[in-house]
Coordinates of C-alpha atoms in Angstrom, one line a residue:
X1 CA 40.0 -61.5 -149.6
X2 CA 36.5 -60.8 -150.9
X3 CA 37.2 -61.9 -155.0
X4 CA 39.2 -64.4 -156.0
X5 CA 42.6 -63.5 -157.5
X6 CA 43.9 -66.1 -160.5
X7 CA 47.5 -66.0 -161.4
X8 CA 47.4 -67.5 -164.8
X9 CA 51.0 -67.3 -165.9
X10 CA 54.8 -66.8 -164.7
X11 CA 58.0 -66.5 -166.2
X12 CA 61.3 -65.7 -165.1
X13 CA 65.1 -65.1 -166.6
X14 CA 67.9 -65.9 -163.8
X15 CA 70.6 -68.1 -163.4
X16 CA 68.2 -70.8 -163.0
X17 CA 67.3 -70.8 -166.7
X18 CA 64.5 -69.6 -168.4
X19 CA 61.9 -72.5 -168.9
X20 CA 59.7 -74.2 -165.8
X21 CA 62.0 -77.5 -166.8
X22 CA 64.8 -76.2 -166.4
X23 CA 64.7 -74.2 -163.5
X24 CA 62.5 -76.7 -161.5
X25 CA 66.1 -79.1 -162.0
X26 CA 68.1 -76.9 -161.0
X27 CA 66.1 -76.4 -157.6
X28 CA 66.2 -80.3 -157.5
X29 CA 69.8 -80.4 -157.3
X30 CA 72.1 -78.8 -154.2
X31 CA 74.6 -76.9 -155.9
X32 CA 74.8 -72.8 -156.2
X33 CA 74.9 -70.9 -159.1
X34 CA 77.7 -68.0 -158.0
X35 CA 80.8 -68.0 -160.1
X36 CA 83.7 -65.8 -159.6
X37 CA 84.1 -62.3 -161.2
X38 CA 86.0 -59.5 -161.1
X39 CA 84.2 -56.8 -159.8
X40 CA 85.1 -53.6 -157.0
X41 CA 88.3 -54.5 -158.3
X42 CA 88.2 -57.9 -156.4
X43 CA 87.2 -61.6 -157.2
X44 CA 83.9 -61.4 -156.2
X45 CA 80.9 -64.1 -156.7
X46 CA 77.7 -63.2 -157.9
X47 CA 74.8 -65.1 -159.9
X48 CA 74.8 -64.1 -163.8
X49 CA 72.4 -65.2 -166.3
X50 CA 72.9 -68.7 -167.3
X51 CA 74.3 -69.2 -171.1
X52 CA 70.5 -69.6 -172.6
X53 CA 68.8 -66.8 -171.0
X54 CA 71.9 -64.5 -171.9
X55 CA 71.7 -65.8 -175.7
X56 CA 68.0 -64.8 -175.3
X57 CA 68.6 -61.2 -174.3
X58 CA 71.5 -60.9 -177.2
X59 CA 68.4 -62.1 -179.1
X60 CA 66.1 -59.6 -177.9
X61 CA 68.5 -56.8 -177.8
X62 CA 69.2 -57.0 -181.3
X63 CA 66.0 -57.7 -182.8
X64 CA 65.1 -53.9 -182.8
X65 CA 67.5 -51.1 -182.9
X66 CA 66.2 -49.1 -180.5
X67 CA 66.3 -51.9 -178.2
X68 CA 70.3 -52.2 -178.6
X69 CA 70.9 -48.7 -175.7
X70 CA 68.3 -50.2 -173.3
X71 CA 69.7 -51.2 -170.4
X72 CA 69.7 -55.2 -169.2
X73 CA 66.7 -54.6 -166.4
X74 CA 65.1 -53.4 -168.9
X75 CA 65.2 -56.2 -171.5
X76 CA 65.4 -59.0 -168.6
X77 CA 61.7 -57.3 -167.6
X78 CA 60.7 -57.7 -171.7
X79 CA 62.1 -61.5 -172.2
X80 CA 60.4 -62.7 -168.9
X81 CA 57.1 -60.3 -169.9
X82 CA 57.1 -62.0 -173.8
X83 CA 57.1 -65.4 -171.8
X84 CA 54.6 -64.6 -169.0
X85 CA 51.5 -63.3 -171.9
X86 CA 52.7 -66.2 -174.2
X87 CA 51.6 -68.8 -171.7
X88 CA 48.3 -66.3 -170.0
X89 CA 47.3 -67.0 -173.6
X90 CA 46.9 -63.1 -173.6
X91 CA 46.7 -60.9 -176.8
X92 CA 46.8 -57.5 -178.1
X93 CA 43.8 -57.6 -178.3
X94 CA 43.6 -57.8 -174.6
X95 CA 43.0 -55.1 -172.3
X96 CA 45.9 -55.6 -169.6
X97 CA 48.2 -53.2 -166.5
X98 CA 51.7 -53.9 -166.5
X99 CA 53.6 -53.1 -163.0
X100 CA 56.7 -54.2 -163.1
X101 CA 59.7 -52.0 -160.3
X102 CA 63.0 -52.3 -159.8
X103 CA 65.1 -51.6 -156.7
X104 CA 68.3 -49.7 -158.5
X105 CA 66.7 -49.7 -162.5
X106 CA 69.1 -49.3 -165.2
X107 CA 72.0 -49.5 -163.2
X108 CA 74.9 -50.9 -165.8
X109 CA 73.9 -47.9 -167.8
X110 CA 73.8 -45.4 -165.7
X111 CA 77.1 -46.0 -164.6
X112 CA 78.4 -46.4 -168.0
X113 CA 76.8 -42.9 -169.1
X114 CA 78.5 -41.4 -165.6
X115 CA 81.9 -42.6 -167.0
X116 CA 82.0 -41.4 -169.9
X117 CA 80.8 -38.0 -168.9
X118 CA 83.4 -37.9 -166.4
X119 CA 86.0 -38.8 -168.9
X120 CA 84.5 -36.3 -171.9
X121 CA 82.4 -33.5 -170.2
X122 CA 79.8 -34.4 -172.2
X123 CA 76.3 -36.8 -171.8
X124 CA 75.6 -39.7 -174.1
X125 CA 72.1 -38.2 -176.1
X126 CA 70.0 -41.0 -174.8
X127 CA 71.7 -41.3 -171.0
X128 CA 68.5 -39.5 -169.7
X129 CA 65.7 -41.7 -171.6
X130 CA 67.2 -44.6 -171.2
X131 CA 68.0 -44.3 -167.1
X132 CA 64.8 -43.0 -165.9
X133 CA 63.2 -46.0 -163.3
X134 CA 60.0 -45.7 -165.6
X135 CA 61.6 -47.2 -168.5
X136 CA 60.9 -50.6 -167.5
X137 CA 56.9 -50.6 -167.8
X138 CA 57.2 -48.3 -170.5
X139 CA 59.3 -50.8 -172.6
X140 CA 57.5 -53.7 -171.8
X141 CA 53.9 -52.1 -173.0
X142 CA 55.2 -51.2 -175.9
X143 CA 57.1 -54.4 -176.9
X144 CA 54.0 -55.9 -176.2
X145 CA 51.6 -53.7 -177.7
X146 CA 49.6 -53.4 -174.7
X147 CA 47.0 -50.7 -174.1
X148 CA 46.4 -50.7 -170.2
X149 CA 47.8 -48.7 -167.4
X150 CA 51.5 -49.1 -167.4
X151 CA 53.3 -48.1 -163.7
X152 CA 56.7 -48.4 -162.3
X153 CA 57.8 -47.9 -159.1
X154 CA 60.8 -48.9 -156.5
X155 CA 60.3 -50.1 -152.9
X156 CA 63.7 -51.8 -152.7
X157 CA 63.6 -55.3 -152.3
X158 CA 59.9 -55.7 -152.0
X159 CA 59.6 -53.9 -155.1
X160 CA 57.7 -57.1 -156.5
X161 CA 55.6 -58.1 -154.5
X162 CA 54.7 -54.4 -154.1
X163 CA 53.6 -54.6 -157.6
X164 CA 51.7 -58.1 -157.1
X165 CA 50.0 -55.8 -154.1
X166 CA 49.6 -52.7 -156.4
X167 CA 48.0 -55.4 -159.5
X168 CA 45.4 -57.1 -157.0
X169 CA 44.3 -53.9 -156.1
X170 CA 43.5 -52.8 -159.3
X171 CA 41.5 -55.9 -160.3
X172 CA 39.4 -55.8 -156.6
X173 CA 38.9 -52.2 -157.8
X174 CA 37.1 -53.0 -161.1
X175 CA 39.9 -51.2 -163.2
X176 CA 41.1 -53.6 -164.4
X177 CA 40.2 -57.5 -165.3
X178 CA 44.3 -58.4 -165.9
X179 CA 47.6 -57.1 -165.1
X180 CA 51.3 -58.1 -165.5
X181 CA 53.5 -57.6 -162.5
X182 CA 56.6 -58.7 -161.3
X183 CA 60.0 -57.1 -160.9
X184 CA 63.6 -57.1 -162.4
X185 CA 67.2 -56.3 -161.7
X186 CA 70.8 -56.2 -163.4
X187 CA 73.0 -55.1 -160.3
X188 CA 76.4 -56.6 -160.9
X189 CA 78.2 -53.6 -161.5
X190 CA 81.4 -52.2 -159.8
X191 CA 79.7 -49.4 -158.1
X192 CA 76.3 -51.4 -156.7
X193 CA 79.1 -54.7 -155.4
X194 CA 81.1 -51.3 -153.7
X195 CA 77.3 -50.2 -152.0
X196 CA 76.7 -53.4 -150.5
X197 CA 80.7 -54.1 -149.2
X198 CA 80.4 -50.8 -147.1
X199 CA 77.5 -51.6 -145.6
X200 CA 79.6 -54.7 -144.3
X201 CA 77.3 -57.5 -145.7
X202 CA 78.8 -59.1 -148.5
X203 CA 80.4 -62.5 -148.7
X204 CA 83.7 -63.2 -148.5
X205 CA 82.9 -66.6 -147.6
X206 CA 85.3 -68.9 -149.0
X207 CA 82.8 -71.9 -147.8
X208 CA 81.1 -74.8 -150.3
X209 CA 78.2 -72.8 -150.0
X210 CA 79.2 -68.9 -150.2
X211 CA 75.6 -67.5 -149.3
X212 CA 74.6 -68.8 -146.0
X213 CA 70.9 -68.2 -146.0
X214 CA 68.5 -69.4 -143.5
X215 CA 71.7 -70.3 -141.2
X216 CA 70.9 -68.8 -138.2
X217 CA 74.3 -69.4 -136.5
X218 CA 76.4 -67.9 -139.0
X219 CA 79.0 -65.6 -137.5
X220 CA 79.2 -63.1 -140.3
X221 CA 77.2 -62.0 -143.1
X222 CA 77.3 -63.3 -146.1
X223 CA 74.8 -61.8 -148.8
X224 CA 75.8 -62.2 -152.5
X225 CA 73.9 -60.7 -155.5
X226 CA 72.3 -62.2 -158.4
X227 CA 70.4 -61.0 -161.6
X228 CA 67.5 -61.7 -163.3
X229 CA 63.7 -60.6 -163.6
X230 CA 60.4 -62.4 -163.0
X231 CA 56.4 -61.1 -163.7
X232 CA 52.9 -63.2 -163.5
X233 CA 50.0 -62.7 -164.5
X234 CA 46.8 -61.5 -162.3
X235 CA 43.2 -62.0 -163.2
X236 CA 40.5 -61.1 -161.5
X237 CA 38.0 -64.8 -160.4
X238 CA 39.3 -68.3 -160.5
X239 CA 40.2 -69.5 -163.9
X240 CA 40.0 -72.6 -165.2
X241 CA 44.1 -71.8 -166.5
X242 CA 45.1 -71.1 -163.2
X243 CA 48.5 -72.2 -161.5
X244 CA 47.7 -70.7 -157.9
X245 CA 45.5 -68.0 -156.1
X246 CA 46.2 -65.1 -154.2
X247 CA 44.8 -66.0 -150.9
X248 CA 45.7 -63.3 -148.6
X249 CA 48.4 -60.3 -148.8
X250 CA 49.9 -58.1 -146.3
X251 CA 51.9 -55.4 -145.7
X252 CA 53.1 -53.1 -142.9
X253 CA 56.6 -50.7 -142.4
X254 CA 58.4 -50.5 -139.3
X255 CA 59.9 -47.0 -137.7
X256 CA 63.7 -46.7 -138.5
X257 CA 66.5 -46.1 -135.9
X258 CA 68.8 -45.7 -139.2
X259 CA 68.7 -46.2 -143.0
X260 CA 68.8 -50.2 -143.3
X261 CA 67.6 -50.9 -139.5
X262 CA 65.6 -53.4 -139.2
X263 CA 63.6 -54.6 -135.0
X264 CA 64.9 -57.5 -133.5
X265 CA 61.6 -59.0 -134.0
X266 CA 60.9 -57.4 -137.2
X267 CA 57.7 -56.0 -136.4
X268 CA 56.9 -55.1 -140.0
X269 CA 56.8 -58.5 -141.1
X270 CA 54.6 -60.2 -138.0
X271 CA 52.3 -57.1 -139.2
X272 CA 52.1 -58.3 -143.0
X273 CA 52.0 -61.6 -142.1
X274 CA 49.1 -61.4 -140.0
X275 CA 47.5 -59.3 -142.4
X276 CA 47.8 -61.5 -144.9
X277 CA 46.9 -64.7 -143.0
X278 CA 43.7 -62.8 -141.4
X279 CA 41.4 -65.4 -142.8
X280 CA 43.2 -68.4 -142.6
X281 CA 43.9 -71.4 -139.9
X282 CA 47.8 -70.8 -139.5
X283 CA 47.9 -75.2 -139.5
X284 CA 46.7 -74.5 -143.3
X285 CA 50.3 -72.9 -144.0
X286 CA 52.2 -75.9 -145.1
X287 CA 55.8 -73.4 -146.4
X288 CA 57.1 -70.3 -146.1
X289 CA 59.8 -69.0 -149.0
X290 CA 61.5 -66.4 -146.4
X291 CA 63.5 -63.6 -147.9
X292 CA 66.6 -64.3 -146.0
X293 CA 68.9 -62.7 -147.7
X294 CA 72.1 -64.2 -145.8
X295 CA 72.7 -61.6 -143.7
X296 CA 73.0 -62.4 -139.7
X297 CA 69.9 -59.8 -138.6
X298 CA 68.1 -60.2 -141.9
X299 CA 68.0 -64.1 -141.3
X300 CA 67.5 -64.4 -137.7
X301 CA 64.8 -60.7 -137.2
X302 CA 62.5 -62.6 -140.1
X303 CA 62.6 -66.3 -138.3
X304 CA 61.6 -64.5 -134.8
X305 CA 59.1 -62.6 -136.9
X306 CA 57.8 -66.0 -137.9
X307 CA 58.1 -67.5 -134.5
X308 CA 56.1 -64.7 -133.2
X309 CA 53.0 -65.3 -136.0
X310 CA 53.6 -69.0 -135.5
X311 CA 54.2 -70.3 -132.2
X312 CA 55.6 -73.6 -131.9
X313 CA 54.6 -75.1 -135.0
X314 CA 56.4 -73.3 -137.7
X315 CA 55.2 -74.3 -141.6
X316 CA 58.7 -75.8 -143.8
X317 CA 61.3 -72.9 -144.0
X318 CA 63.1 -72.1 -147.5
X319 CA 64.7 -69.5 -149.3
X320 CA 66.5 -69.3 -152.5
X321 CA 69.0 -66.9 -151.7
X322 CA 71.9 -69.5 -151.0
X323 CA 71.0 -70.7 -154.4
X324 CA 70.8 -67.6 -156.7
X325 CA 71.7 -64.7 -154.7
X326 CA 69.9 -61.4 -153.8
X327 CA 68.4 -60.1 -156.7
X328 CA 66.8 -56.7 -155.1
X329 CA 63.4 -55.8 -156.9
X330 CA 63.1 -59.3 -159.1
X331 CA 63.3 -61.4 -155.8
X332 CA 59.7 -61.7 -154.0
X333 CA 58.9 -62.3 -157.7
X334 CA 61.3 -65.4 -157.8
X335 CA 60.4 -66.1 -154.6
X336 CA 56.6 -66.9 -155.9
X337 CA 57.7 -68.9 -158.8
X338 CA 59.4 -71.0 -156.2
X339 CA 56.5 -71.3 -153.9
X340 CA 54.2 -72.3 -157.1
X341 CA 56.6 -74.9 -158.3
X342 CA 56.7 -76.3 -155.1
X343 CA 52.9 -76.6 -155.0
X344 CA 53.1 -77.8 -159.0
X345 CA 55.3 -80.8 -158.2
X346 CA 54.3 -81.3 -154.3
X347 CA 58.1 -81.2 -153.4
X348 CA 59.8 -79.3 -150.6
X349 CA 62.8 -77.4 -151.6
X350 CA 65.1 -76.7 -148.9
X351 CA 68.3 -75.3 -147.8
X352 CA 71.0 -77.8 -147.8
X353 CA 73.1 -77.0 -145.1
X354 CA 70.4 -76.7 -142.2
X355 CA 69.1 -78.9 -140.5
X356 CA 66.6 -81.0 -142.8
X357 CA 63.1 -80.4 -142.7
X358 CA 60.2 -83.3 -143.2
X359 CA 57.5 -82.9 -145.7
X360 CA 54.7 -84.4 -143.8
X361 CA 51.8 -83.6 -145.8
X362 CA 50.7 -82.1 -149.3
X363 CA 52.0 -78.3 -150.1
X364 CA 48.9 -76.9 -150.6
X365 CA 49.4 -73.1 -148.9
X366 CA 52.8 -71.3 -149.2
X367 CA 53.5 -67.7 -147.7
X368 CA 56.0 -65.4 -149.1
X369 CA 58.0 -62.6 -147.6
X370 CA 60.0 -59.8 -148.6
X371 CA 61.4 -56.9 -147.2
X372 CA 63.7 -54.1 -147.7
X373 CA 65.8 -51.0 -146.7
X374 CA 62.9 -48.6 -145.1
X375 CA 61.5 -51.5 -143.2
X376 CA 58.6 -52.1 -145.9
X377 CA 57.7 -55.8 -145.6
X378 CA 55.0 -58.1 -148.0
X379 CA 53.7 -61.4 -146.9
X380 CA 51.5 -62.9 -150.3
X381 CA 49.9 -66.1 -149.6
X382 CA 49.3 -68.2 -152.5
X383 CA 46.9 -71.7 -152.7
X384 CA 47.0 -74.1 -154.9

């Protein structure tokens, strides 16, 4: 990439917690964080907030009144956002774009406002304002105070790293010196648990480990979904504050032989992750944080995708997804919190029930992928 690309800050809200101590022990231990809920009328498991993030969006949500009819993506996207310029060192008095998309947006509302006007005839006043997929940008700027570009946008589950894509390319422009990106995501509703059980890819795994990411041999699918919201902080050069650079970033989309096809080989993601690795010895990547969502051809189409780039010698494998679910738009986001930490701490973080993987040397380059319905894939490389 011709200018340097510092990300100075990230912060997250998900089941792992809310602070880098606390979510970096909870990647350190092996257990999931899916409980059992009622939802589609069925015991279902999903990944909720964990009891401290949730008391910080009550927090949040009342601390203004017109923050009480937002909708939870929206006021994940603020508590991780308040975090994220806290620790950039950013103020108001700084010029700075926000970008921050969401697969499904305000989902638990929408749904709520649909009820009641099938049960009344009548719309809730603020159903429109508050559902609209640009409320999430919108809300953040102005909790912030921020005066930049603000810009939302949904590309499924590459949404994020879409807007990590959409915030580099503003600073290479010379638009813009900083800008917030990331992604967010409140799907655990009744409606959005139905979506993914027709498409035959939920779990119904009754296993110790429910999600089955990354296991290639796995006989049905067994995706799960989880909630939360992540967003970093770009600046253009290399700052003295940085945690990582942006080292290379691809992208591609593949044709579709239906609405969620995906190639055998996934051809959109060997595309974005050459792209991305153009200018880099492929021995320099020591992990890749896969999206893997759990599914039997999203799993095993990205590892031949990888194969393909790779050859033999294939970097450390990971995902999160066995851990916290799929959280649609927030998950490349999470995905690059994950690869930083690992840098952070020089510590491989696996999957624990495939076969174990040997860190051999320091984790100095980690690539991340993400992908979603429409074939759209990312690949962001990030150095330490």
């Amino acid at each position: 990439m011709s200018q340097t690309i510092s990300i100075t800050a990230i912060a997250s809200i998900s089941p792992l917690g809310i602070t880098p101590e606390v979510i970096w022990e909870n990647y350190l231990n092996e257990n999931h964080c899916f409980t059992e809920h009622n939802l589609d009328n069925k015991k279902t498991f999903v990944a909720t907030l964990d009891t401290t993030s949730e008391q910080v969006v009550d927090e949040l949500r009342e601390s203004d009144n017109k923050y009480k009819s937002l909708d939870k993506s929206v006021l994940y996207a603020m508590a991780a956002s308040r975090k994220a310029m806290l620790n950039a060192g950013w103020t108001q008095n700084d010029v700075f774009g926000i970008n921050i998309g969401s697969s499904r947006g305000a989902t638990d509302l929408f749904e709520k406002h649909y009820q009641e006007y099938l049960e009344t005839g009548k719309a809730h006043t603020l159903a429109s304002p508050t559902t609209t997929l640009g409320n999430i940008s919108s809300w953040v700027s102005h909790d912030l105070h921020s005066s930049g570009p603000e810009i939302s946008h949904s590309i499924t589950c590459s949404t994020a790293l879409h807007a990590v894509l959409n915030g580099v390319a503003w600073l290479r422009s010379g638009m813009a010196d900083k800008f917030m990106v990331g992604g967010s995501e409140a799907p655990l509703t009744d409606f959005t648990i139905a979506q993914m059980r027709a498409l035959k890819i939920y779990s119904n795994s009754d296993e110790t480990y429910p999600n089955r990411a990354l296991d290639l041999e796995k006989k049905q699918s067994t995706m799960i979904l989880g909630e939360g919201a992540g967003v970093c902080c770009l600046e253009i050069g290399k700052k003295e504050n940085a945690l990582a650079y942006i080292e290379g970033i691809g992208y591609a989309t593949e044709i579709l032989e239906h609405n969620i096809s995906i190639s055998a080989e996934a051809t959109c993601f060997q595309k974005s992750m050459k792209m991305a690795l153009q200018n880099t010895d492929l021995s320099e990547v020591d992990v890749i944080v896969m999206h893997a969502p759990g599914t039997i051809k999203g799993d095993l189409t990205e590892y031949k995708a990888i194969e393909k780039v790779f050859g033999e010698k294939l970097p450390l494998l990971t995902t999160n997804k066995w851990k916290i679910g799929h959280t649609f738009g927030a998950s490349g986001i999470l995905s690059m919190e994950l690869a930083i930490m690992m840098m952070q701490h020089n510590r491989f973080i696996g999957v624990p029930f495939v076969e174990a993987q040997l860190q051999t040397k320091p984790i100095r380059k980690v690539l991340i992928n993400a992908v979603g319905f429409g074939g759209n894939a990312v690949s962001v490389l990030l150095s330490l």
